[in-house]
């Protein structure tokens, strides 16, 4: 393909205006030649014969008149075996290799092969004469615990391709030709184990898009029971600084019922990203007992890196997630934080001199955020397998204000809202998800009527708590005080979870159901108490016993003994069951 050339006519931070002569297209990649350095950029606006490029590197030293070479290709990622365990920047450069080559400080204009140049044990699945379509498998290689499918590239036009030749089982380099196919015109196409795909185009090589109706178990009680997430669904975790967003993402990535976890650190502080890079290789995967990194990809783009690369990092991560979904795997993609991505959009929009929207964010903020989350989904592939991409994004609103544009735009498109509360985090209630303001549209592991009854206790208890702040404890009736104590009890023993306790840090579905059943009987019970001091003493004792029970091994002797003690304590004050709750037993 003939490349189009241009020249720099203006520089405004990471925005460079380029004059060109021949045809170029939106989102095309171009390289600015500044001295001996090639700086990568992307066309984001075309006005006549002038293109505006966002440059993914620092533009220091770029001058008017510098040559620009357009590649004719979109901003793309390389897909193939070897992606797992990798740590990339937003442009899919492997950071460990970059560090070896550049030292402590990354150099501009250095771009490395994303896929490691290594040999793989290839096992063919197709044979000569087979008719294939894009995304159909021609063979597989072992990548960790997975059979990594080698597929007909998604970029091929839709239609049938006939296998002309395919390599026998053996060891081949990742870039060797392993098969040759012919299209309907008889033209031959050589296939290797890797191919490219533009990051801003969703991968749609599937038969049917399904409703996300199967819970993605996180082994986190407040999420699985009260605020469930579905495989192929979307959720957001907004919260103020220090409320526990990153720790919650660690718990989700480790415990979630997902085959592969992809983390996009888009614009987070370098300290938090370093913490992720240090901790993840040391975390054990509960599924396999091996390192969690073996089924993880990290896209690392800190706040100290150029802002334009934040957008690229988000799309790079979701494209990789869709790639593994095409193999019939369940992928969890976590973006931290989408606020920094939106801030980068605001900065680039300002340099384009576009008409600003609310709080100076671009007017197209909502459509950009919705188009990103819409790439989540549960799909049925042509071979009958089911794959999914579940997207969870954190939002960092200034001052914890959920009314700001990024949070509101996100809430319009996600299926679950896990809002973190400053009040709860200050009270050391973790995870600090506010059960009163958070919500979910998905089906969880506990029947919805029981969950709603328990949620009603939370709201009633909160009303009593607010009243007590005005009139004091002595101004409330015994019945109201019991409701308040039930709400506090539910919060303490079920909505809070100790991520440092080896037992309580991840709770299996069977245990959650069993625990909630006992909890529900306590919430639904009418008790006989003489006064409020007796109420307080009873619930304090029961709360401590329940918390100790949460830390005991499932169905162990201590577990059963502690349960028996709690049931006997409840019986000493039990009077009857609430009629509304009796219908739910």
PDB file of C-alpha atoms in Angstrom, residues 37 202 238 280 325 338 417 438 464 550:
ATOM      1  CA  UNK A  37      12.723   9.718  16.575  1.00  0.00           C
ATOM      2  CA  UNK A 202     -15.913  -4.307  17.975  1.00  0.00           C
ATOM      3  CA  UNK A 238     -17.545   5.010  41.593  1.00  0.00           C
ATOM      4  CA  UNK A 280      -0.416  -9.829  41.091  1.00  0.00           C
ATOM      5  CA  UNK A 325     -14.271 -14.380  24.044  1.00  0.00           C
ATOM      6  CA  UNK A 338     -12.602   5.744  33.383  1.00  0.00           C
ATOM      7  CA  UNK A 417     -23.882   0.298  40.273  1.00  0.00           C
ATOM      8  CA  UNK A 438     -26.241   0.974  44.979  1.00  0.00           C
ATOM      9  CA  UNK A 464     -34.550   4.712  62.750  1.00  0.00           C
ATOM     10  CA  UNK A 550     -17.607 -16.270  59.145  1.00  0.00           C
TER      11      UNK A 550
END
